[in-house]
mmCIF file of C-alpha atoms and ligand atoms in Angstrom:
data_model
loop_
_atom_site.group_PDB
_atom_site.id
_atom_site.type_symbol
_atom_site.label_atom_id
_atom_site.label_comp_id
_atom_site.label_asym_id
_atom_site.label_seq_id
_atom_site.Cartn_x
_atom_site.Cartn_y
_atom_site.Cartn_z
ATOM 1 C CA MET A 1 -11.125 -1.737 -16.048
ATOM 2 C CA ALA A 2 -8.472 -0.096 -18.244
ATOM 3 C CA LEU A 3 -6.007 2.466 -16.923
ATOM 4 C CA LYS A 4 -7.398 5.895 -17.693
ATOM 5 C CA ASP A 5 -5.174 8.899 -18.307
ATOM 6 C CA SER A 6 -7.217 10.937 -15.825
ATOM 7 C CA ASN A 7 -6.699 8.244 -13.137
ATOM 8 C CA ILE A 8 -2.946 8.230 -13.739
ATOM 9 C CA GLN A 9 -2.871 12.042 -13.666
ATOM 10 C CA LYS A 10 -4.713 12.113 -10.333
ATOM 11 C CA TRP A 11 -2.463 9.356 -9.006
ATOM 12 C CA ILE A 12 0.653 11.427 -9.836
ATOM 13 C CA GLU A 13 -0.880 14.416 -8.067
ATOM 14 C CA GLY A 14 -1.202 12.283 -4.908
ATOM 15 C CA ILE A 15 2.580 11.852 -4.624
ATOM 16 C CA PRO A 16 3.484 15.149 -2.839
ATOM 17 C CA TYR A 17 1.185 14.436 0.123
ATOM 18 C CA GLU A 18 2.480 10.879 0.547
ATOM 19 C CA LEU A 19 6.131 11.994 0.505
ATOM 20 C CA ALA A 20 5.579 14.913 2.858
ATOM 21 C CA PHE A 21 3.796 12.596 5.311
ATOM 22 C CA TRP A 22 6.582 10.000 5.537
ATOM 23 C CA ASN A 23 9.324 12.632 5.457
ATOM 24 C CA ASN A 24 7.938 14.161 8.646
ATOM 25 C CA VAL A 25 7.125 10.884 10.410
ATOM 26 C CA TYR A 26 10.792 9.943 9.945
ATOM 27 C CA ARG A 27 12.070 13.442 10.766
ATOM 28 C CA TRP A 28 10.558 13.525 14.278
ATOM 29 C CA LYS A 29 11.562 11.106 17.045
ATOM 30 C CA ARG A 30 8.114 10.765 18.657
ATOM 31 C CA PRO A 31 6.078 9.738 15.594
ATOM 32 C CA PHE A 32 8.911 7.520 14.367
ATOM 33 C CA ASP A 33 9.171 5.718 17.734
ATOM 34 C CA GLY A 34 5.350 5.459 17.794
ATOM 35 C CA LEU A 35 5.371 3.933 14.323
ATOM 36 C CA MET A 36 8.011 1.378 15.246
ATOM 37 C CA LYS A 37 6.140 0.459 18.435
ATOM 38 C CA TRP A 38 2.920 -0.045 16.451
ATOM 39 C CA SER A 39 4.538 -1.990 13.617
ATOM 40 C CA HIS A 40 5.493 -5.673 13.926
ATOM 41 C CA TYR A 41 8.940 -5.103 12.489
ATOM 42 C CA GLY A 42 11.461 -7.380 14.246
ATOM 43 C CA ASP A 43 8.694 -9.735 15.296
ATOM 44 C CA TYR A 44 6.368 -12.425 13.946
ATOM 45 C CA VAL A 45 4.202 -11.589 10.967
ATOM 46 C CA GLU A 46 0.747 -10.641 12.231
ATOM 47 C CA LEU A 47 -2.310 -9.826 10.145
ATOM 48 C CA GLU A 48 -5.767 -8.850 11.335
ATOM 49 C CA SER A 49 -8.323 -11.709 11.074
ATOM 50 C CA PHE A 50 -5.937 -14.037 9.250
ATOM 51 C CA ASP A 51 -3.544 -16.536 10.837
ATOM 52 C CA ALA A 52 -0.555 -15.835 8.598
ATOM 53 C CA LEU A 53 1.813 -17.710 10.909
ATOM 54 C CA GLN A 54 -0.152 -20.917 10.566
ATOM 55 C CA PHE A 55 -0.434 -20.470 6.804
ATOM 56 C CA LEU A 56 3.307 -19.825 6.364
ATOM 57 C CA GLU A 57 4.405 -22.559 8.754
ATOM 58 C CA ASN A 58 3.405 -25.171 6.169
ATOM 59 C CA HIS A 59 5.597 -23.612 3.447
ATOM 60 C CA ASP A 60 9.325 -24.110 2.863
ATOM 61 C CA ASN A 61 11.126 -20.777 2.839
ATOM 62 C CA PRO A 62 7.967 -18.833 2.010
ATOM 63 C CA MET A 63 8.179 -15.641 -0.030
ATOM 64 C CA VAL A 64 6.006 -12.712 0.985
ATOM 65 C CA LEU A 65 5.377 -9.367 -0.726
ATOM 66 C CA ASP A 66 4.069 -6.365 1.189
ATOM 67 C CA VAL A 67 2.773 -4.275 -1.710
ATOM 68 C CA GLY A 68 2.069 -0.577 -1.239
ATOM 69 C CA ALA A 69 4.155 -0.963 1.892
ATOM 70 C CA GLY A 70 4.766 2.753 2.367
ATOM 71 C CA MET A 71 7.362 3.236 5.102
ATOM 72 C CA SER A 72 5.347 1.680 7.921
ATOM 73 C CA TYR A 73 7.020 -1.768 8.071
ATOM 74 C CA ALA A 74 3.679 -2.759 9.595
ATOM 75 C CA THR A 75 3.995 -6.458 8.816
ATOM 76 C CA GLY A 76 6.266 -8.622 10.924
ATOM 77 C CA ASN A 77 9.357 -10.098 9.290
ATOM 78 C CA TYR A 78 9.642 -13.447 11.082
ATOM 79 C CA PHE A 79 7.679 -16.700 10.856
ATOM 80 C CA ARG A 80 7.679 -19.943 12.796
ATOM 81 C CA LYS A 81 9.518 -22.900 11.357
ATOM 82 C CA ASN A 82 9.985 -26.067 13.414
ATOM 83 C CA ASN A 83 8.856 -23.992 16.389
ATOM 84 C CA GLU A 84 11.698 -21.498 15.906
ATOM 85 C CA LYS A 85 11.529 -17.778 15.146
ATOM 86 C CA THR A 86 12.862 -17.671 11.584
ATOM 87 C CA PRO A 87 13.541 -14.639 9.331
ATOM 88 C CA LEU A 88 10.948 -14.316 6.614
ATOM 89 C CA ASP A 89 11.774 -13.652 2.960
ATOM 90 C CA ILE A 90 9.617 -10.507 2.852
ATOM 91 C CA HIS A 91 9.901 -7.763 0.231
ATOM 92 C CA TYR A 92 8.528 -4.283 0.850
ATOM 93 C CA VAL A 93 7.259 -2.973 -2.488
ATOM 94 C CA ASP A 94 6.099 0.530 -3.370
ATOM 95 C CA PRO A 95 6.166 2.767 -6.472
ATOM 96 C CA LEU A 96 7.599 5.577 -4.337
ATOM 97 C CA ALA A 97 10.558 3.369 -3.348
ATOM 98 C CA PRO A 98 13.262 5.693 -4.776
ATOM 99 C CA PHE A 99 11.914 8.585 -2.696
ATOM 100 C CA PHE A 100 11.364 6.416 0.407
ATOM 101 C CA ASN A 101 14.889 4.990 0.226
ATOM 102 C CA ARG A 102 16.193 8.563 0.108
ATOM 103 C CA ILE A 103 14.227 9.351 3.295
ATOM 104 C CA LEU A 104 15.717 6.236 4.990
ATOM 105 C CA LYS A 105 19.186 7.471 4.058
ATOM 106 C CA LYS A 106 18.521 11.084 5.025
ATOM 107 C CA TYR A 107 17.404 10.145 8.552
ATOM 108 C CA ARG A 108 19.957 7.290 8.812
ATOM 109 C CA LYS A 109 17.413 4.584 9.552
ATOM 110 C CA ASN A 110 18.670 1.042 9.551
ATOM 111 C CA LEU A 111 15.612 -0.530 7.937
ATOM 112 C CA PRO A 112 15.297 -2.669 4.795
ATOM 113 C CA GLN A 113 15.327 -0.885 1.458
ATOM 114 C CA ILE A 114 12.001 -0.711 -0.319
ATOM 115 C CA ASP A 115 11.732 -2.344 -3.739
ATOM 116 C CA TYR A 116 10.237 -0.432 -6.617
ATOM 117 C CA GLY A 117 7.012 -1.962 -7.898
ATOM 118 C CA MET A 118 3.528 -0.969 -8.903
ATOM 119 C CA MET A 119 0.667 -3.353 -8.210
ATOM 120 C CA GLU A 120 -0.872 -2.862 -11.669
ATOM 121 C CA TYR A 121 2.346 -4.338 -13.136
ATOM 122 C CA LEU A 122 3.396 -6.629 -10.292
ATOM 123 C CA SER A 123 3.804 -9.778 -12.393
ATOM 124 C CA ALA A 124 6.452 -7.971 -14.443
ATOM 125 C CA PHE A 125 8.578 -7.581 -11.294
ATOM 126 C CA TYR A 126 7.927 -11.023 -9.780
ATOM 127 C CA THR A 127 7.757 -13.267 -12.803
ATOM 128 C CA LYS A 128 8.047 -16.785 -11.427
ATOM 129 C CA HIS A 129 4.563 -17.368 -9.956
ATOM 130 C CA ASP A 130 6.367 -18.502 -6.785
ATOM 131 C CA VAL A 131 5.113 -16.059 -4.159
ATOM 132 C CA ASP A 132 3.289 -17.586 -1.174
ATOM 133 C CA LEU A 133 1.572 -14.530 0.239
ATOM 134 C CA VAL A 134 0.903 -11.024 -1.073
ATOM 135 C CA ILE A 135 -0.200 -8.471 1.500
ATOM 136 C CA ILE A 136 -1.885 -5.225 0.471
ATOM 137 C CA GLN A 137 -2.994 -2.985 3.331
ATOM 138 C CA ASN A 138 -4.405 0.506 2.858
ATOM 139 C CA ALA A 139 -2.975 0.645 -0.625
ATOM 140 C CA LEU A 140 -5.307 -1.065 -3.106
ATOM 141 C CA ASP A 141 -7.607 1.949 -2.941
ATOM 142 C CA HIS A 142 -4.581 4.215 -3.562
ATOM 143 C CA SER A 143 -3.776 2.633 -6.911
ATOM 144 C CA SER A 144 -5.061 4.011 -10.189
ATOM 145 C CA ASN A 145 -6.489 0.587 -11.142
ATOM 146 C CA PRO A 146 -7.226 -1.689 -8.139
ATOM 147 C CA LEU A 147 -8.781 -4.493 -10.151
ATOM 148 C CA LYS A 148 -5.689 -4.835 -12.301
ATOM 149 C CA GLY A 149 -3.714 -4.761 -9.029
ATOM 150 C CA ILE A 150 -5.664 -7.809 -7.808
ATOM 151 C CA TYR A 151 -5.183 -9.752 -11.078
ATOM 152 C CA GLU A 152 -1.476 -8.943 -11.082
ATOM 153 C CA ALA A 153 -0.976 -9.836 -7.404
ATOM 154 C CA LEU A 154 -2.728 -13.177 -7.999
ATOM 155 C CA ASP A 155 -0.535 -13.801 -11.033
ATOM 156 C CA THR A 156 2.654 -13.602 -8.913
ATOM 157 C CA LEU A 157 1.321 -16.274 -6.498
ATOM 158 C CA LYS A 158 1.756 -20.041 -6.523
ATOM 159 C CA ILE A 159 -1.436 -22.036 -6.898
ATOM 160 C CA GLY A 160 -2.748 -22.196 -3.320
ATOM 161 C CA GLY A 161 -1.019 -18.891 -2.480
ATOM 162 C CA LYS A 162 -3.001 -16.129 -0.826
ATOM 163 C CA LEU A 163 -3.628 -12.450 -1.406
ATOM 164 C CA TYR A 164 -4.489 -10.667 1.846
ATOM 165 C CA LEU A 165 -6.306 -7.321 1.669
ATOM 166 C CA ASN A 166 -7.030 -5.027 4.624
ATOM 167 C CA HIS A 167 -8.656 -1.643 4.022
ATOM 168 C CA HIS A 168 -10.733 1.067 5.620
ATOM 169 C CA PRO A 169 -14.189 0.947 4.072
ATOM 170 C CA ASN A 170 -15.054 3.534 1.439
ATOM 171 C CA GLU A 171 -11.906 5.589 1.934
ATOM 172 C CA ALA A 172 -12.314 7.581 -1.314
ATOM 173 C CA GLU A 173 -15.742 8.812 -0.155
ATOM 174 C CA THR A 174 -14.258 9.791 3.226
ATOM 175 C CA GLU A 175 -11.330 11.578 1.555
ATOM 176 C CA HIS A 176 -13.554 13.188 -1.099
ATOM 177 C CA TYR A 177 -11.602 11.494 -3.939
ATOM 178 C CA LYS A 178 -8.503 13.574 -3.113
ATOM 179 C CA GLY A 179 -4.877 12.527 -3.736
ATOM 180 C CA PHE A 180 -4.345 8.800 -4.253
ATOM 181 C CA HIS A 181 -7.924 7.969 -3.167
ATOM 182 C CA GLN A 182 -9.900 7.199 -6.298
ATOM 183 C CA PHE A 183 -11.695 3.939 -5.405
ATOM 184 C CA ASN A 184 -13.744 2.657 -2.491
ATOM 185 C CA ILE A 185 -13.434 -0.840 -1.066
ATOM 186 C CA CYS A 186 -16.302 -2.267 0.934
ATOM 187 C CA GLU A 187 -18.067 -5.412 2.006
ATOM 188 C CA GLU A 188 -21.657 -5.704 0.772
ATOM 189 C CA ASP A 189 -23.652 -8.770 1.865
ATOM 190 C CA GLY A 190 -20.378 -10.649 2.378
ATOM 191 C CA LYS A 191 -19.066 -9.626 -1.060
ATOM 192 C CA LEU A 192 -15.869 -7.693 -1.712
ATOM 193 C CA THR A 193 -16.921 -4.658 -3.739
ATOM 194 C CA ILE A 194 -14.750 -2.024 -5.427
ATOM 195 C CA TRP A 195 -16.475 1.105 -6.617
ATOM 196 C CA ASN A 196 -16.374 4.806 -7.345
ATOM 197 C CA LYS A 197 -18.877 7.250 -8.818
ATOM 198 C CA THR A 198 -18.724 5.662 -12.282
ATOM 199 C CA GLU A 199 -17.720 1.998 -11.775
ATOM 200 C CA ARG A 200 -18.759 -0.866 -9.466
ATOM 201 C CA TYR A 201 -17.279 -4.392 -9.310
ATOM 202 C CA ASP A 202 -18.150 -7.565 -7.412
ATOM 203 C CA VAL A 203 -14.611 -8.947 -7.141
ATOM 204 C CA ALA A 204 -15.490 -12.631 -6.485
ATOM 205 C CA SER A 205 -17.540 -12.894 -9.670
ATOM 206 C CA LEU A 206 -14.655 -11.440 -11.716
ATOM 207 C CA LEU A 207 -12.214 -13.966 -10.223
ATOM 208 C CA ALA A 208 -14.490 -16.996 -10.611
ATOM 209 C CA GLY A 209 -12.576 -19.946 -12.075
ATOM 210 C CA PHE A 210 -9.114 -18.977 -10.832
ATOM 211 C CA ALA A 211 -9.500 -17.581 -7.303
ATOM 212 C CA GLU A 212 -11.801 -17.784 -4.289
ATOM 213 C CA VAL A 213 -12.591 -14.796 -2.115
ATOM 214 C CA GLU A 214 -13.453 -14.769 1.591
ATOM 215 C CA THR A 215 -14.558 -11.345 2.790
ATOM 216 C CA ALA A 216 -15.300 -10.140 6.302
ATOM 217 C CA LYS A 217 -15.671 -6.954 8.246
ATOM 218 C CA ALA A 218 -13.313 -7.035 11.239
ATOM 219 C CA GLU A 219 -14.260 -5.653 14.668
ATOM 220 C CA SER A 220 -12.091 -2.624 13.848
ATOM 221 C CA GLY A 221 -14.430 -1.910 10.919
ATOM 222 C CA HIS A 222 -11.723 -2.799 8.382
ATOM 223 C CA VAL A 223 -12.683 -4.732 5.260
ATOM 224 C CA ILE A 224 -10.605 -7.913 5.137
ATOM 225 C CA ALA A 225 -10.447 -10.213 2.136
ATOM 226 C CA VAL A 226 -8.362 -13.359 1.791
ATOM 227 C CA ILE A 227 -8.187 -14.457 -1.835
ATOM 228 C CA THR A 228 -6.842 -17.923 -2.637
ATOM 229 C CA LYS A 229 -5.412 -18.644 -6.071
ATOM 230 C CA THR A 230 -6.920 -21.867 -7.397
ATOM 231 C CA ASP A 231 -5.715 -21.725 -11.018
ATOM 232 C CA GLY A 232 -3.614 -19.613 -13.420
ATOM 233 C CA VAL A 233 -4.844 -16.060 -14.068
ATOM 234 C CA PRO A 234 -6.080 -15.724 -17.687
ATOM 235 C CA SER A 235 -3.354 -13.964 -19.676
ATOM 236 C CA ASN A 236 -5.747 -11.358 -21.095
ATOM 237 C CA LEU A 237 -6.195 -9.972 -17.547
ATOM 238 C CA THR A 238 -2.502 -9.397 -16.814
ATOM 239 C CA GLY A 239 0.574 -7.978 -18.490
ATOM 240 C CA ASP A 240 0.813 -4.761 -20.469
ATOM 241 C CA ASP A 241 -2.615 -3.349 -21.132
ATOM 242 C CA GLY A 242 -1.581 -0.935 -23.842
ATOM 243 C CA ASN A 243 -0.496 1.935 -21.620
ATOM 244 C CA GLY A 244 3.113 0.849 -21.534
ATOM 245 C CA PHE A 245 5.151 -0.745 -18.848
ATOM 246 C CA LEU A 246 5.773 1.677 -16.028
ATOM 247 C CA THR A 247 9.307 1.161 -14.886
ATOM 248 C CA GLU A 248 11.025 3.092 -12.160
ATOM 249 C CA ASP A 249 12.858 5.163 -14.760
ATOM 250 C CA MET A 250 9.673 5.839 -16.648
ATOM 251 C CA LEU A 251 7.969 7.122 -13.512
ATOM 252 C CA LYS A 252 10.919 9.416 -12.828
ATOM 253 C CA GLN A 253 10.940 10.633 -16.447
ATOM 254 C CA THR A 254 7.182 11.191 -16.361
ATOM 255 C CA MET A 255 7.618 13.342 -13.268
ATOM 256 C CA LYS A 256 10.418 15.298 -14.960
ATOM 257 C CA SER A 257 8.556 15.788 -18.215
ATOM 258 C CA LEU A 258 5.398 17.193 -16.664
ATOM 259 C CA PRO A 259 4.661 20.662 -18.061
ATOM 260 C CA PHE A 260 6.352 23.472 -16.140
ATOM 261 C CA GLY A 261 3.086 24.629 -14.559
ATOM 262 C CA LYS A 262 2.257 21.111 -13.313
ATOM 263 C CA ARG A 263 5.750 20.618 -11.903
ATOM 264 C CA LEU A 264 5.525 23.935 -10.111
ATOM 265 C CA LYS A 265 2.149 22.904 -8.677
ATOM 266 C CA MET A 266 3.595 19.562 -7.496
ATOM 267 C CA LYS A 267 6.553 21.324 -5.849
ATOM 268 C CA PHE A 268 4.221 23.837 -4.260
ATOM 269 C CA LEU A 269 1.971 21.021 -2.969
ATOM 270 C CA TYR A 270 4.973 19.119 -1.600
ATOM 271 C CA TRP A 271 6.157 22.125 0.377
ATOM 272 C CA LYS A 272 2.653 22.973 1.546
ATOM 273 C CA TYR A 273 2.138 19.412 2.856
ATOM 274 C CA ASN A 274 5.691 19.296 4.167
ATOM 275 C CA ILE A 275 5.064 22.354 6.355
ATOM 276 C CA ILE A 276 1.658 21.037 7.493
ATOM 277 C CA GLN A 277 3.115 17.597 8.307
ATOM 278 C CA PHE A 278 6.159 19.220 9.984
ATOM 279 C CA ILE A 279 3.748 20.854 12.439
ATOM 280 C CA ILE A 280 1.312 17.907 12.762
ATOM 281 C CA GLN A 281 3.937 15.204 13.324
ATOM 282 C CA GLY A 282 5.661 17.430 15.900
ATOM 283 C CA LEU A 283 2.493 17.526 18.048
ATOM 284 C CA PRO A 284 1.964 14.969 20.851
ATOM 285 C CA TRP A 285 0.184 11.811 19.654
ATOM 286 C CA ASP A 286 -2.801 12.146 22.124
ATOM 287 C CA PHE A 287 -3.445 15.718 21.051
ATOM 288 C CA ARG A 288 -3.408 14.698 17.363
ATOM 289 C CA MET A 289 -5.872 11.875 18.025
ATOM 290 C CA LYS A 290 -8.212 14.307 19.865
ATOM 291 C CA ILE A 291 -8.182 16.687 16.893
ATOM 292 C CA LYS A 292 -8.761 13.788 14.494
ATOM 293 C CA ARG A 293 -11.794 12.655 16.528
ATOM 294 C CA LEU A 294 -13.180 16.211 16.585
ATOM 295 C CA ILE A 295 -12.805 16.533 12.803
ATOM 296 C CA LYS A 296 -14.565 13.180 12.302
ATOM 297 C CA GLN A 297 -17.445 14.273 14.554
ATOM 298 C CA ALA A 298 -17.852 17.605 12.749
HETATM 299 C C1 SAM B 301 -1.516 4.632 3.133
HETATM 300 S S1 SAM B 301 -0.026 3.966 2.482
HETATM 301 C C2 SAM B 301 -0.128 2.370 3.197
HETATM 302 C C3 SAM B 301 1.165 1.913 3.782
HETATM 303 C C4 SAM B 301 1.139 0.545 4.485
HETATM 304 N N1 SAM B 301 0.640 -0.508 3.626
HETATM 305 C C5 SAM B 301 0.315 0.607 5.752
HETATM 306 O O1 SAM B 301 -0.790 0.094 5.791
HETATM 307 O O2 SAM B 301 0.809 1.169 6.721
HETATM 308 C C6 SAM B 301 -0.420 3.658 0.788
HETATM 309 C C7 SAM B 301 0.789 3.278 -0.041
HETATM 310 O O3 SAM B 301 0.315 2.754 -1.302
HETATM 311 C C8 SAM B 301 1.252 3.111 -2.266
HETATM 312 N N2 SAM B 301 0.659 3.006 -3.615
HETATM 313 C C9 SAM B 301 -0.077 3.911 -4.281
HETATM 314 N N3 SAM B 301 -0.379 3.448 -5.511
HETATM 315 C C10 SAM B 301 0.181 2.221 -5.609
HETATM 316 C C11 SAM B 301 0.242 1.270 -6.656
HETATM 317 N N4 SAM B 301 -0.330 1.505 -7.814
HETATM 318 N N5 SAM B 301 0.916 0.120 -6.435
HETATM 319 C C12 SAM B 301 1.508 -0.121 -5.230
HETATM 320 N N6 SAM B 301 1.474 0.770 -4.209
HETATM 321 C C13 SAM B 301 0.834 1.927 -4.384
HETATM 322 C C14 SAM B 301 1.636 4.544 -1.897
HETATM 323 O O4 SAM B 301 2.863 4.932 -2.480
HETATM 324 C C15 SAM B 301 1.693 4.444 -0.383
HETATM 325 O O5 SAM B 301 2.990 4.203 0.070
#
């Protein structure tokens, strides 16, 4: 699955919505407090259908990456060592990190900085194959190349390390392939499947020989996969795939060098979503959930 220009283009067009969303969650007290109450920040790491605490307990000073972290700080940042609550070496990684860190500063939030990183190039940022656990929640299906994201995440792990995936099923179909949503993730007969209108992949068969996949559908309906690295990832599946290494500066330059019309469209979209999110995030949580349910029923 090579990176396609059209995928990258669509991915870039998804940025304004994402930024407007977080900007307004952080702007308003109620959604921000709601987010912090929901997240496990300040507490033990907790993942749906996977006992991360037990897994990490057996590791010395384990290193964890939360990739495509957004600004939710959903994952806890402590683990249990010798029965004591111990700070976890967790890194929040997202390609929109420069923008997110600006939002943290703007609203004076005392939360950890987010590291720049793109899952399709993750092994270029974490080069030592020494990560114990990579967590990707609601983000693999936002990337322009999820399969490469999986290979790269596995490459950063130690042998025996785990990649944890948690996603809403078939999100691109639900979102009509808008914004970042270009791929669906689902569980089919116990198999982790990634697909869109033109491509379909059975992940376990692609990873055979260097990783084992356990896939389940949780009670919440989420698709959960725990992938264990059993051997080194073949080098032809990782690294630069010919489209160039996307560094933070390159992403910024790409944004700047978009044609005038495209830049104007992006700015327009940002402000459109910013106004919509300004109103939505200002509404009471219960009322928003009612509207969401009504839209889903329609
Ligand atoms: C819906 S948010 C999920 C946030 C968080 N993981 C959660 O579950 O609350 C999706 C995040 O994925 C990030 N993302 C999109 N493409 C990515 C990529 N190629 N590599 C890493 N993260 C990506 C977006 O910037 C966004 O912050």
